[in-house]
Coordinates of C-alpha atoms and ligand atoms in Angstrom, one line a residue:
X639 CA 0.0 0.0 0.0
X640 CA 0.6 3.7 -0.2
X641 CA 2.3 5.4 -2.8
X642 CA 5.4 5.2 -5.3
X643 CA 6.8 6.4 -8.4
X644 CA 6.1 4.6 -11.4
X645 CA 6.6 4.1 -15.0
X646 CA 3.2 4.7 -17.0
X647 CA 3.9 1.5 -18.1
X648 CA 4.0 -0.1 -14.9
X649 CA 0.8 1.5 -13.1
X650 CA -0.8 -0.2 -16.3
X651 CA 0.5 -3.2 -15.2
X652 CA -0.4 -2.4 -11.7
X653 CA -3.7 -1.6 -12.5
X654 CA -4.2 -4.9 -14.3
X655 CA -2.7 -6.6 -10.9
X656 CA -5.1 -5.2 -9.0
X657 CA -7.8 -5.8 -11.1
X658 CA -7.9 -9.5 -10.4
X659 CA -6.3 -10.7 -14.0
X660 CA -5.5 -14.7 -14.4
X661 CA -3.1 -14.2 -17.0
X662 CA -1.1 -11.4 -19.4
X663 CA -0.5 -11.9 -22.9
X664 CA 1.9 -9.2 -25.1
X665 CA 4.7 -9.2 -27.5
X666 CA 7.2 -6.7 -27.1
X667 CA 7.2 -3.3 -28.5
X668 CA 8.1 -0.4 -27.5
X669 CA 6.7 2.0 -25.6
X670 CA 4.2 -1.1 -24.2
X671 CA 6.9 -3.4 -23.6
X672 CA 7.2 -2.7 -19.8
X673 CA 3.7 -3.8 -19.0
X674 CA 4.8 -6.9 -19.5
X675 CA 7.6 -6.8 -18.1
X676 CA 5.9 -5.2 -14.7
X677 CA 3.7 -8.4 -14.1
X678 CA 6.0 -11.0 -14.8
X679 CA 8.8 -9.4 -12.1
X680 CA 6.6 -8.0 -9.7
X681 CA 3.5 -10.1 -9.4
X682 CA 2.7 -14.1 -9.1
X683 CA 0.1 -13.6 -12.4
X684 CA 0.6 -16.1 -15.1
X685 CA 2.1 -14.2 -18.4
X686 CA 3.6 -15.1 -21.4
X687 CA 5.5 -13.2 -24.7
X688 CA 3.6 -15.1 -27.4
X689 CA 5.0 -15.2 -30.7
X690 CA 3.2 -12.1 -32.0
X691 CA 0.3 -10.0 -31.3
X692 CA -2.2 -11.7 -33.0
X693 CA -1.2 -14.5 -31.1
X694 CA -1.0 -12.6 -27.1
X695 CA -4.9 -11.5 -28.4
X696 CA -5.6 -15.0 -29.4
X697 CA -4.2 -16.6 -26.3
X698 CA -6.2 -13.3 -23.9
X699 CA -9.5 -13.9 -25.6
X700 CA -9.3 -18.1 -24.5
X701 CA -8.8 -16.7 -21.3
X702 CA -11.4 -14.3 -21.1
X703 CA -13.5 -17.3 -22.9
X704 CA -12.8 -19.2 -18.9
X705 CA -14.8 -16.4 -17.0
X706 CA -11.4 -15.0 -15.9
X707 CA -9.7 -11.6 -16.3
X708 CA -6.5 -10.8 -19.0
X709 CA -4.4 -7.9 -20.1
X710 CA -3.0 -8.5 -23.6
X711 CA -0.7 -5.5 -24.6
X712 CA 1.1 -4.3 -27.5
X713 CA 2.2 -0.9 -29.4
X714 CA 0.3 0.7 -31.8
X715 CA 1.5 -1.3 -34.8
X716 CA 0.9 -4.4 -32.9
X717 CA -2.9 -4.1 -33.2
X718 CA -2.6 -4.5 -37.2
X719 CA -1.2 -8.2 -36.7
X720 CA -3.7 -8.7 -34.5
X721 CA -6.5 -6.8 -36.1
X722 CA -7.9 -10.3 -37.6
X723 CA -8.7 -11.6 -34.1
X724 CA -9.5 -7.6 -32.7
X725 CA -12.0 -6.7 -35.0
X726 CA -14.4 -10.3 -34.7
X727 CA -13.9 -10.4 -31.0
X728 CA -16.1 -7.1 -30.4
X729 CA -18.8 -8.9 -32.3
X730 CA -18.3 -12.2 -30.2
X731 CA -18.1 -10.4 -27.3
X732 CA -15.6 -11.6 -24.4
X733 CA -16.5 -13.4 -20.5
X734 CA -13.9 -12.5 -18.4
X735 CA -12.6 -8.7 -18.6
X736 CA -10.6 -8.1 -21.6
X737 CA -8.8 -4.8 -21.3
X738 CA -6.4 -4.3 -24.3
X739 CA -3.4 -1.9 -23.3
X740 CA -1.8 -0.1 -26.4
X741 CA 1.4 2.3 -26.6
X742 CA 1.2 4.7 -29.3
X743 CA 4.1 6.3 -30.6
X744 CA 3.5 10.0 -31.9
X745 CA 6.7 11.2 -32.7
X746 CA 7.5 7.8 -33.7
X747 CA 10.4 7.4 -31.4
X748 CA 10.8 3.9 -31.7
X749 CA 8.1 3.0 -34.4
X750 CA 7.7 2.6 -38.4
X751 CA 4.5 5.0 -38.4
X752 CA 2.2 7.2 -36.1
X753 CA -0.8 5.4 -36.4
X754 CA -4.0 6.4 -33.7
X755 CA -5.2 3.4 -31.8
X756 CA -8.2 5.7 -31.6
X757 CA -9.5 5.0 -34.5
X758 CA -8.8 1.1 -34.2
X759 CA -11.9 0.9 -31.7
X760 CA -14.0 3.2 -33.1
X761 CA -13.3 0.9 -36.5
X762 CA -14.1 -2.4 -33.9
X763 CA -17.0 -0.2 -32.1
X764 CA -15.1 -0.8 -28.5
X765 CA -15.0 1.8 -25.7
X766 CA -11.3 3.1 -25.7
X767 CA -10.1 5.0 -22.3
X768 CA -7.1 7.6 -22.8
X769 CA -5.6 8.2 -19.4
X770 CA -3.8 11.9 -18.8
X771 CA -0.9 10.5 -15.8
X772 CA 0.5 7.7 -14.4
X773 CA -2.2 7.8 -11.6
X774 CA -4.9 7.7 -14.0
X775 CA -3.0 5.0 -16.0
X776 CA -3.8 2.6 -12.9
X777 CA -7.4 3.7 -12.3
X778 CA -8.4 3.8 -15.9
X779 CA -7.2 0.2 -15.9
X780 CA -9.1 -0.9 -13.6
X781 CA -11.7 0.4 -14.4
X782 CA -11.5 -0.8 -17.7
X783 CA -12.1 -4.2 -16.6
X784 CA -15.1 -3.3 -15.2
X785 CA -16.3 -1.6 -17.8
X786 CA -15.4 -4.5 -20.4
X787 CA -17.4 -7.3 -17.9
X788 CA -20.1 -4.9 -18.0
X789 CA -20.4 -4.9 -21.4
X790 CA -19.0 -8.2 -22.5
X791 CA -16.8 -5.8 -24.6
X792 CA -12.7 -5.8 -24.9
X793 CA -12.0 -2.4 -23.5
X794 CA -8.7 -0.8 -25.6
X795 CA -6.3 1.8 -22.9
X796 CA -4.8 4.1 -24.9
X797 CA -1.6 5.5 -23.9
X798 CA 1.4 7.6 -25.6
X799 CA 5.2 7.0 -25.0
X800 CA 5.2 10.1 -22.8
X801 CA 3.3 8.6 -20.5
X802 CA 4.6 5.0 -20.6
X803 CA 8.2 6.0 -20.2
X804 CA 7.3 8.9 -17.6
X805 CA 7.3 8.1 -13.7
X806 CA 4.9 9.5 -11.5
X807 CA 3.5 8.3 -8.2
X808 CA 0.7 6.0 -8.1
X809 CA -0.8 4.6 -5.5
X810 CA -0.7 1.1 -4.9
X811 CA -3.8 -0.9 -3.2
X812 CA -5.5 -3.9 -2.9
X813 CA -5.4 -7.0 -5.5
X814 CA -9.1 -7.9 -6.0
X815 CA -9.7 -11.9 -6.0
X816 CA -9.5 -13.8 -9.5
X817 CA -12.8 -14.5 -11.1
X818 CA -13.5 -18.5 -11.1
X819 CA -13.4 -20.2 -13.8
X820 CA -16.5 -20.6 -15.7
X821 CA -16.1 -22.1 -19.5
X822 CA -20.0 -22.5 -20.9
X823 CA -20.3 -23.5 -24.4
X824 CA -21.9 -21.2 -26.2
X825 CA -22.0 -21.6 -30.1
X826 CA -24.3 -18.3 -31.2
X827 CA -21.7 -16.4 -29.3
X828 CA -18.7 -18.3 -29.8
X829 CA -18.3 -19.2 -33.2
X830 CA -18.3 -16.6 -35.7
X831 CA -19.8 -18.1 -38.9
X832 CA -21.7 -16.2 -41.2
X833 CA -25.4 -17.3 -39.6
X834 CA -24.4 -15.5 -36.5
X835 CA -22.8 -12.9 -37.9
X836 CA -26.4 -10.4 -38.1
X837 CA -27.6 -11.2 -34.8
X838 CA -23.8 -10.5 -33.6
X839 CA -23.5 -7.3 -34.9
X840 CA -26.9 -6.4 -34.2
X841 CA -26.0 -7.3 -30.5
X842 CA -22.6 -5.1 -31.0
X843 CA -24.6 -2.2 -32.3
X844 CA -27.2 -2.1 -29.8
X845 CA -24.2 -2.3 -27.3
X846 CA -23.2 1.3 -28.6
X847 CA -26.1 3.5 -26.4
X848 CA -24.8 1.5 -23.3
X849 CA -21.0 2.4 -24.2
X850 CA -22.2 6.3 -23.6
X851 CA -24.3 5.4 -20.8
X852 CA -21.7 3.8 -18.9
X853 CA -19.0 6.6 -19.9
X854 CA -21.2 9.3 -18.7
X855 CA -22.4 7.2 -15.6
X856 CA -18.3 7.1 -14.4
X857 CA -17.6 10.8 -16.0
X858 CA -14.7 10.1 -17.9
X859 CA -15.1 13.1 -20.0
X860 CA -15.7 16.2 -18.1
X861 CA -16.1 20.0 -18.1
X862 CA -13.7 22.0 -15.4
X863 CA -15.5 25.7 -15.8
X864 CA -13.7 28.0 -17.2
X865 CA -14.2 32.2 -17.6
X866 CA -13.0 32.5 -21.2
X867 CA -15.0 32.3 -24.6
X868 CA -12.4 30.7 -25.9
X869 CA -12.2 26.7 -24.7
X870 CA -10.2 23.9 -25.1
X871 CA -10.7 20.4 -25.6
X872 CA -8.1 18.3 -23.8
X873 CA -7.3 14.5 -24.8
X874 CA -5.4 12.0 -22.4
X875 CA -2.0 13.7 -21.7
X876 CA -2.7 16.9 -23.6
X877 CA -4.9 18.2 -20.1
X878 CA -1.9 18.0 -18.5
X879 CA -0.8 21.0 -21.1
X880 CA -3.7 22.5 -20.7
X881 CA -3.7 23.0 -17.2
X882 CA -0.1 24.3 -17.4
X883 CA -1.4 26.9 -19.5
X884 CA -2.6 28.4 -15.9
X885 CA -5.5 30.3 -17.4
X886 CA -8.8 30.4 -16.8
X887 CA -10.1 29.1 -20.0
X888 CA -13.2 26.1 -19.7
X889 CA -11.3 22.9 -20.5
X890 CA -13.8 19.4 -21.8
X891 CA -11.5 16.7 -20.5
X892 CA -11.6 13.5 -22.6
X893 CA -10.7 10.6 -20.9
X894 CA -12.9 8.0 -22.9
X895 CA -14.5 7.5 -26.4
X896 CA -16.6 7.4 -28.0
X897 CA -17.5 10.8 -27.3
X898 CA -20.9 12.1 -27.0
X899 CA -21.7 14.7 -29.4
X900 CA -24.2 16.4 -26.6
X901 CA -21.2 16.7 -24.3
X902 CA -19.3 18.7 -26.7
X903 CA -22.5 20.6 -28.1
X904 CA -23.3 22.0 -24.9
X905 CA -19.6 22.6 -23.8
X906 CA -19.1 24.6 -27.7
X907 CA -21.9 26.5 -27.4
X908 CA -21.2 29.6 -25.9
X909 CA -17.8 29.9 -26.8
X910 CA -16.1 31.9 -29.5
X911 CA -13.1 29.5 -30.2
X912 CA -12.3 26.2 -29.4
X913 CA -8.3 24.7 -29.3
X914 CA -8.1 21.0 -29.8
X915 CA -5.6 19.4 -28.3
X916 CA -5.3 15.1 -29.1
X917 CA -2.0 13.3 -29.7
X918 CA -2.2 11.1 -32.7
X919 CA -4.9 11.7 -35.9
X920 CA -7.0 14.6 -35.5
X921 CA -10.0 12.4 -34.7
X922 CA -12.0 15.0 -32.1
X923 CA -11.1 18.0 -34.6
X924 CA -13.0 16.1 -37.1
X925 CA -16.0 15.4 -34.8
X926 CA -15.8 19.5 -33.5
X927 CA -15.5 20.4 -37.7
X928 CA -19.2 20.0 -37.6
X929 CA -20.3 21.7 -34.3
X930 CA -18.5 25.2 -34.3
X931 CA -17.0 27.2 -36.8
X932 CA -14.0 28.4 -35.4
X933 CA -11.7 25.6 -34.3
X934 CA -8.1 25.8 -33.8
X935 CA -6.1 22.3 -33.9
X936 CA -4.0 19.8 -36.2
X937 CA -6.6 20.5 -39.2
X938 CA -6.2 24.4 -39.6
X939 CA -2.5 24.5 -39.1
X940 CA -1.9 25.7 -36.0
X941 CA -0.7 22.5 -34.2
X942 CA 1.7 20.0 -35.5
X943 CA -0.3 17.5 -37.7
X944 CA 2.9 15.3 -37.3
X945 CA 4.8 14.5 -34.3
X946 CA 4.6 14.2 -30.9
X947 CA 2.3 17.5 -29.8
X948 CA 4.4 18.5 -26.8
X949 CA 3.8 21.2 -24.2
X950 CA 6.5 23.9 -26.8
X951 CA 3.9 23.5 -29.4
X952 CA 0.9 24.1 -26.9
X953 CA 3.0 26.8 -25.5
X954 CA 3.8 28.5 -28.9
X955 CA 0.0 28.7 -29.7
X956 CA -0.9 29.8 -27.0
X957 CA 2.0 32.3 -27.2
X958 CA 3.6 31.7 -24.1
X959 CA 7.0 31.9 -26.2
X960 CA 8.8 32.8 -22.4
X961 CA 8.1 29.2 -21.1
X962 CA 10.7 26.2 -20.0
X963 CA 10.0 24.3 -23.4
X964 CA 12.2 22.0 -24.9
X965 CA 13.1 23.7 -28.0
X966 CA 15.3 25.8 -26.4
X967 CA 17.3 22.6 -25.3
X968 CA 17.2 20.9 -28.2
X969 CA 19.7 23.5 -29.3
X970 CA 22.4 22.4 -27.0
X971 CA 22.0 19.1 -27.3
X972 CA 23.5 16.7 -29.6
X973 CA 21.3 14.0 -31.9
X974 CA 22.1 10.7 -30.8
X975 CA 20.0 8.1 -32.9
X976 CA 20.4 4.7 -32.3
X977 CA 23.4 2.9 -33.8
X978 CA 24.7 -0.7 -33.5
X979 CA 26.5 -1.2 -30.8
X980 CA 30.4 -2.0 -30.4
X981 CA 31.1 -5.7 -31.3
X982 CA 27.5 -5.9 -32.5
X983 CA 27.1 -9.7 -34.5
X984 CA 24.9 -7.4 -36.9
X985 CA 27.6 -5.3 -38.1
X986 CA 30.1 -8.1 -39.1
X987 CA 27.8 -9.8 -40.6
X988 CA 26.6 -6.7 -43.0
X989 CA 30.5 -6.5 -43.9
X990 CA 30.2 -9.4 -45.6
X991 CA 27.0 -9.2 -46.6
X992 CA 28.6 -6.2 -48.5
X993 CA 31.0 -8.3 -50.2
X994 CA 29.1 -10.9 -51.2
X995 CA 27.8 -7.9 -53.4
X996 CA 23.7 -8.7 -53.6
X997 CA 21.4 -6.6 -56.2
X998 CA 19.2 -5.7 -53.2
X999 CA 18.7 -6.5 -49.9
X1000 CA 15.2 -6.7 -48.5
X1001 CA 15.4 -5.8 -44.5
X1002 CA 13.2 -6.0 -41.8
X1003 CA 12.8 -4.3 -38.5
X1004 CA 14.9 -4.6 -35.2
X1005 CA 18.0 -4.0 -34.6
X1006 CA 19.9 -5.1 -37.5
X1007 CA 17.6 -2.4 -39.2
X1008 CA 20.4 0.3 -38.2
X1009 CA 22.3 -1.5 -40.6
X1010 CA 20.5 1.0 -43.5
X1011 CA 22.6 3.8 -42.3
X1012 CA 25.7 5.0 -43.0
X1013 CA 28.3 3.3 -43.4
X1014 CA 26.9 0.0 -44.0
X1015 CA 23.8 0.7 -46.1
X1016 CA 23.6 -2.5 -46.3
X1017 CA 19.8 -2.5 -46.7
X1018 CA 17.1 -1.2 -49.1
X1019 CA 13.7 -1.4 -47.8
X1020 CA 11.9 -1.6 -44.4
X1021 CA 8.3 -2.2 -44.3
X1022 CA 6.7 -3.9 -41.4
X1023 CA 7.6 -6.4 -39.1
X1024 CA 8.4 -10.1 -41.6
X1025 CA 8.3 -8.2 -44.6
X1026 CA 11.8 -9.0 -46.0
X1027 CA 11.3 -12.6 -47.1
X1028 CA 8.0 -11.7 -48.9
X1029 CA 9.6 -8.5 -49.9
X1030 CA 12.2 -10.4 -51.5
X1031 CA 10.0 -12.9 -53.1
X1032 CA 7.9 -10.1 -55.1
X1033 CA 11.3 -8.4 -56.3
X1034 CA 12.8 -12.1 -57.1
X1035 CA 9.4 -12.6 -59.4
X1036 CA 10.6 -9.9 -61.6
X1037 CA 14.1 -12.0 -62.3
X1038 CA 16.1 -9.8 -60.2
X1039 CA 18.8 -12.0 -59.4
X1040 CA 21.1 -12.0 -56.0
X1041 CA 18.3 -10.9 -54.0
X1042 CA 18.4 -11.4 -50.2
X1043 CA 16.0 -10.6 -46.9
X1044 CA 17.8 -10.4 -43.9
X1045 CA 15.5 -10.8 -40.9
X1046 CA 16.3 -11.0 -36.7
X1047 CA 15.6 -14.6 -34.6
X1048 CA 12.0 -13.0 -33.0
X1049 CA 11.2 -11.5 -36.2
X1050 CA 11.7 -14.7 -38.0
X1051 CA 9.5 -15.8 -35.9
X1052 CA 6.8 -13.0 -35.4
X1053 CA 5.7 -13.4 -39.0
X1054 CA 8.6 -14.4 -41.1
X1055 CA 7.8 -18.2 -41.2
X1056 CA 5.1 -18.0 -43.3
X1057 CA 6.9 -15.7 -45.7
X1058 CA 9.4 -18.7 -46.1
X1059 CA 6.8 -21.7 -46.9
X1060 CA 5.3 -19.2 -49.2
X1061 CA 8.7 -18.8 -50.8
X1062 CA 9.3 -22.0 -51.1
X1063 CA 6.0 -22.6 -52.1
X1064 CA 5.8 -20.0 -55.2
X1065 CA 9.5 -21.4 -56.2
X1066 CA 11.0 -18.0 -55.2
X1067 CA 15.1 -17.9 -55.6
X1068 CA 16.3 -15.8 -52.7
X1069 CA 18.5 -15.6 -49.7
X1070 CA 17.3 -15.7 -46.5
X1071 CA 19.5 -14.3 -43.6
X1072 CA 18.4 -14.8 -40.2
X1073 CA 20.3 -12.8 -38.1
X1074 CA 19.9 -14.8 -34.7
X1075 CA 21.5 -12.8 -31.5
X1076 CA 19.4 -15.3 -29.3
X1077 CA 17.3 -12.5 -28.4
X1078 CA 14.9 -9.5 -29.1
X1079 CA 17.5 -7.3 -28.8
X1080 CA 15.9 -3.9 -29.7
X1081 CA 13.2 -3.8 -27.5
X1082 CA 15.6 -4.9 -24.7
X1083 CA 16.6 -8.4 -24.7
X1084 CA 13.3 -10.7 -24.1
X1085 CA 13.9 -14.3 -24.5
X1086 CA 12.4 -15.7 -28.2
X1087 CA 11.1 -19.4 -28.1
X1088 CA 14.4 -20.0 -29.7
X1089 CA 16.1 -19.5 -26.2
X1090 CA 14.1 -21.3 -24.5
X1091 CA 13.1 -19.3 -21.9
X1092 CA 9.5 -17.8 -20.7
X1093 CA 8.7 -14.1 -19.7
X1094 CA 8.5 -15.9 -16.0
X1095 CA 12.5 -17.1 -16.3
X1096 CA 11.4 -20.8 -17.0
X1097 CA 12.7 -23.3 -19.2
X1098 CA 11.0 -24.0 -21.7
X1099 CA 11.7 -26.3 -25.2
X1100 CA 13.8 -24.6 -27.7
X1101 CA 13.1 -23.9 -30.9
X1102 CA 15.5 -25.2 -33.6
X1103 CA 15.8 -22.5 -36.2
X1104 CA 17.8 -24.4 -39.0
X1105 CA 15.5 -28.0 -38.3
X1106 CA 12.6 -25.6 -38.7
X1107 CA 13.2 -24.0 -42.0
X1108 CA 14.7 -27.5 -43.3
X1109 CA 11.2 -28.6 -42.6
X1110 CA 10.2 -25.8 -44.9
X1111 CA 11.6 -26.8 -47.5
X1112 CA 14.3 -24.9 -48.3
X1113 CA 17.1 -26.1 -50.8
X1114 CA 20.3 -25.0 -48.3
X1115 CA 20.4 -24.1 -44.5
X1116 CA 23.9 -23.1 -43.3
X1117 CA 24.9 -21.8 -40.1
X1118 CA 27.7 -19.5 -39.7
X1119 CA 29.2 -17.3 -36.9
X1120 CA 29.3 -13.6 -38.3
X1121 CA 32.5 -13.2 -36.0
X1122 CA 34.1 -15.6 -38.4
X1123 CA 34.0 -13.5 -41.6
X1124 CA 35.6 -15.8 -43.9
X1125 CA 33.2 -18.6 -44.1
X1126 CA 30.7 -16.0 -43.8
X1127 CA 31.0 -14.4 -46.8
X1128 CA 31.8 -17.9 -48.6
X1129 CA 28.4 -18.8 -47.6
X1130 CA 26.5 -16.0 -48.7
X1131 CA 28.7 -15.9 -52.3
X1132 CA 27.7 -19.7 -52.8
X1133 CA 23.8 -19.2 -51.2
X1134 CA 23.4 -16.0 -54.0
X1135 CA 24.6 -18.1 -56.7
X1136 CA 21.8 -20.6 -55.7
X1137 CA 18.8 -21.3 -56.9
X1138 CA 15.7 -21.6 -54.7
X1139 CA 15.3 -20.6 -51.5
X1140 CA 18.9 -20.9 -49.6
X1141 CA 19.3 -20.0 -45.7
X1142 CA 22.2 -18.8 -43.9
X1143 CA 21.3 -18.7 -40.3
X1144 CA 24.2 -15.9 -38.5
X1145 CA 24.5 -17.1 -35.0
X1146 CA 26.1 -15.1 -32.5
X1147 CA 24.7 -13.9 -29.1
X1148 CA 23.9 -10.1 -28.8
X1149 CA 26.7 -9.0 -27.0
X1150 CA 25.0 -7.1 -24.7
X1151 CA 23.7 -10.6 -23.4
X1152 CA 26.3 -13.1 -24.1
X1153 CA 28.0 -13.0 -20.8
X1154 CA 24.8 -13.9 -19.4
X1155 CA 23.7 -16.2 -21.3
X1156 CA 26.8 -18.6 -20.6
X1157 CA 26.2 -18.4 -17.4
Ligands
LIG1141 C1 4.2 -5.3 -35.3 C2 5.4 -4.9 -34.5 N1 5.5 -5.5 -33.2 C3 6.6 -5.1 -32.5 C4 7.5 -4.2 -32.9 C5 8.7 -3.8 -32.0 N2 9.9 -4.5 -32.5 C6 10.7 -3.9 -33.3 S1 11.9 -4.9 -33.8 C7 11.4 -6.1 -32.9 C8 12.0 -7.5 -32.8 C9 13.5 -7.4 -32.9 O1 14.0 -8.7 -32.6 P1 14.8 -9.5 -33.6 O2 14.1 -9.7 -34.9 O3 15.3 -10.7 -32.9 O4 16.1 -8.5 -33.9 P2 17.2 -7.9 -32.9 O5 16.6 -6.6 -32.5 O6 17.4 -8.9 -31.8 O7 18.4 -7.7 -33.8 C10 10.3 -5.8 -32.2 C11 9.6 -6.6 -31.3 C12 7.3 -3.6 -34.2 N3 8.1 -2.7 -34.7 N4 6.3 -4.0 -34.9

């Protein structure tokens, strides 16, 4: 009990704990990788990193299918591997409380886009709560598993990398009993096939009026009275800027969605001008287009449509130039973006990657993705996570010759397997490199089924990377050490000049982990 200072992150995690959840379900990503992380270190709740995030929401909705309570989290881009399972689950419905927690990037300080989980569950007709601090974080979060039991709906938490990363106190209290277990077979709302698929959405739709009723009933969005005619409309984090704007103007916090159009009628209607401030997509500044002419936000120029939205840009619009922002620090300080790391397998294996002199390399994302810059540019495209192989294929099906994807161990395994039946499947002639550093290095060294270990520390069985693709059907699997350049790059010459699909697996510990994992 009492209080302590906490990563956003973590009073998620907390929150979730005391909540009463039977098990957590994420693959890492950052900024939602700590939630994780949080439960399996600090709490005796079951959890597991799944494969990828269509699997942590496959394996959370089985639980919630028991009666009992589960967090599944992910970032942003998570939620469009596992938008298949996302999407059909609102219509199901879930048992046990389903709270989905999701770390958007804006800014894009770890991510390949910006995307708004906002619009995700408007798209899947979900409630979605948008906490504003770390305190918040917690109680939203519980309450979010209220909410979702009360509904039978997954409820998304929507946070932003300034808040997961931040610390700020939270107070800690009880953990609230685990629901039993109580698995009833129930085919009209279990098995989505077409000839449930009316009365399902009909039950999803008519579950929308009671989304507003219960957001109003716990006053998630509110109006703190203000003596200005010009208001401001303040989503998750952003009333934190709002409120250190120290004026007087009436502020409509927005802590849930969707938002009642009444609420923001009445709050519009006597005021002259209205500021929007949302991180992500401009999604209230669309809603506010239609109810008030004059509206100041993302869509008429005057905040940053990209980016992270900051208190500098609040404070430049609001012309409070004199303010402790951080532009004036960014001045002084010097850019450091990521780069591999000193004796980094990654790096030695790119060198001869290099020499082996392919037509174009097709790469993927995670840490071996910094080996695009300068001055290895040893890779061409980025897409999504297991995009290289497939990637590779669709270039290869032009007769472009000497084409390779080079992919990590976890990515491999995220979503790159299929890419590599389907290869061999559609005859493709391409190199596959998996670059295995026995870990997930870039969002801070998780084990990956190839390791062996679980998110609890257990053993587990280990994945065999080189029998797996052999069962595949690839024509060649060779393992090298990238430390050992030589028969590195006499692999990769002989695996170019190949036809079919030809695998040279680079095995080498990260070596931010390698100590450790001798010991
Ligand atoms: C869909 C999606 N999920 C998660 C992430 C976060 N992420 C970036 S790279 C990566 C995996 C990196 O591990 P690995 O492929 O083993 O390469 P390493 O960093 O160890 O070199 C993850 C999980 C992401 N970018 N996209």
């Amino acid at each position: 009990m009492g209080k302590k200072l906490m990563l956003g992150t973590s009073a998620i995690a907390q929150g979730a704990i005391e909540a009463g959840i039977s098990y957590a379900a994420s693959y890492p990503g950052t900024p939602a990788t700590q939630i994780l992380e949080h439960i399996a270190q600090n709490s005796s709740v079951k959890c597991e990193w799944s494969v990828n995030e269509k699997v942590a929401y496959e394996v959370a909705y089985g639980v919630s299918l028991t009666g009992r309570r589960v967090l599944c989290s992910m970032k942003h881009v998570g939620l469009n591997v596992a938008s298949d399972p996302f999407m059909t689950s609102a219509y199901l419905g879930v048992r046990g409380g389903f709270v989905l927690a999701l770390g958007d990037d804006p800014g894009a300080y770890s991510s390949q886009n910006e995307q708004d989980s906002r619009f995700y569950a408007s798209f899947a007709k979900i409630p979605c709560l948008e906490p504003s601090d770390g305190q918040e974080a917690k109680d939203l979060t519980m309450l979010a598993f209220d909410i979702s039991e009360e509904l039978g709906l997954p409820v998304m938490i929507r946070s932003i990398t300034r808040l997961l990363h931040c610390y700020s106190p939270v107070t800690i209290g009880k953990i609230r009993e685990e629901n039993p277990i109580n698995l009833k077979k129930d085919p009209e709302h279990m098995i989505a096939v077409p000839k449930h698929v009316m009365a399902l959405h009909k039950e999803l739709n008519e579950k929308q009026s009671k989304i507003h009723e219960i957001i109003k009933k716990y006053e998630l969005n509110k109006v703190i009275n203000g003596k200005s005619k010009r208001g401001i409309i303040a989503c998750g984090i952003t009333f934190l800027y709002a409120m250190e704007l120290g004026q007087k103007m009436p502020i409509l916090k927005i802590s849930a969605y969707p938002i009642d159009e009444s609420l923001i009628k009445d709050f519009v209607s006597n005021l002259d001008e209205v500021v929007v401030l949302e991180e992500g997509y401009p999604l209230v500044e669309q809603l506010l287009r239609k109810l008030h002419a004059n509206v100041k936000g993302k869509l008429s120029g005057d905040l940053p449509m990209e980016g992270e939205m900051t208190v500098d840009a609040v404070m430049r619009f609001f012309k409070k130039a004199n303010s402790p922002g951080v532009s004036d620090l960014n001045k002084y300080l010097l850019p450091r973006p990521p780069v591999l790391c000193p004796g980094c397998p990654h790096r030695e294996f790119y060198k001869a990657l290099i020499e082996a002199k392919p037509n174009f390399v097709a790469g993927d994302i995670g840490c071996y993705t910094l080996g695009a810059n300068p001055p290895l540019k040893a890779i061409d495209t980025c897409l999504c996570m297991g995009a290289s192989i497939s990637k590779a294929s669709g270039i290869a099906s032009q007769g472009i010759e000497k084409v390779a994807a080079v992919i990590g161990d976890s990515t491999f395994i995220h979503t790159g397997i299929p890419a590599l039946i389907n290869a061999v499947y559609n005859k493709s002639n391409i190199l596959v490199c998996i670059l295995d550093n026995s870990s997930v290095a870039m969002t801070g060294h998780q084990p990956t089924p190839a390791i062996g270990i679980t998110a609890k520390g257990e053993e587990t069985s280990k994945l065999d990377l080189a029998e797996l693709c052999k069962a595949c059907g690839v024509n060649s699997v060779v393992v090298v050490d990238p430390y050992d350049k030589k028969t590195t790059l006499q692999a990769l010459k002989h695996a170019l000049d190949n036809q079919g699909v030809n695998v040279i697996i680079a095995k080498r510990a990260c070596v931010l982990i390698a100590k450790k994992l001798k010991s």
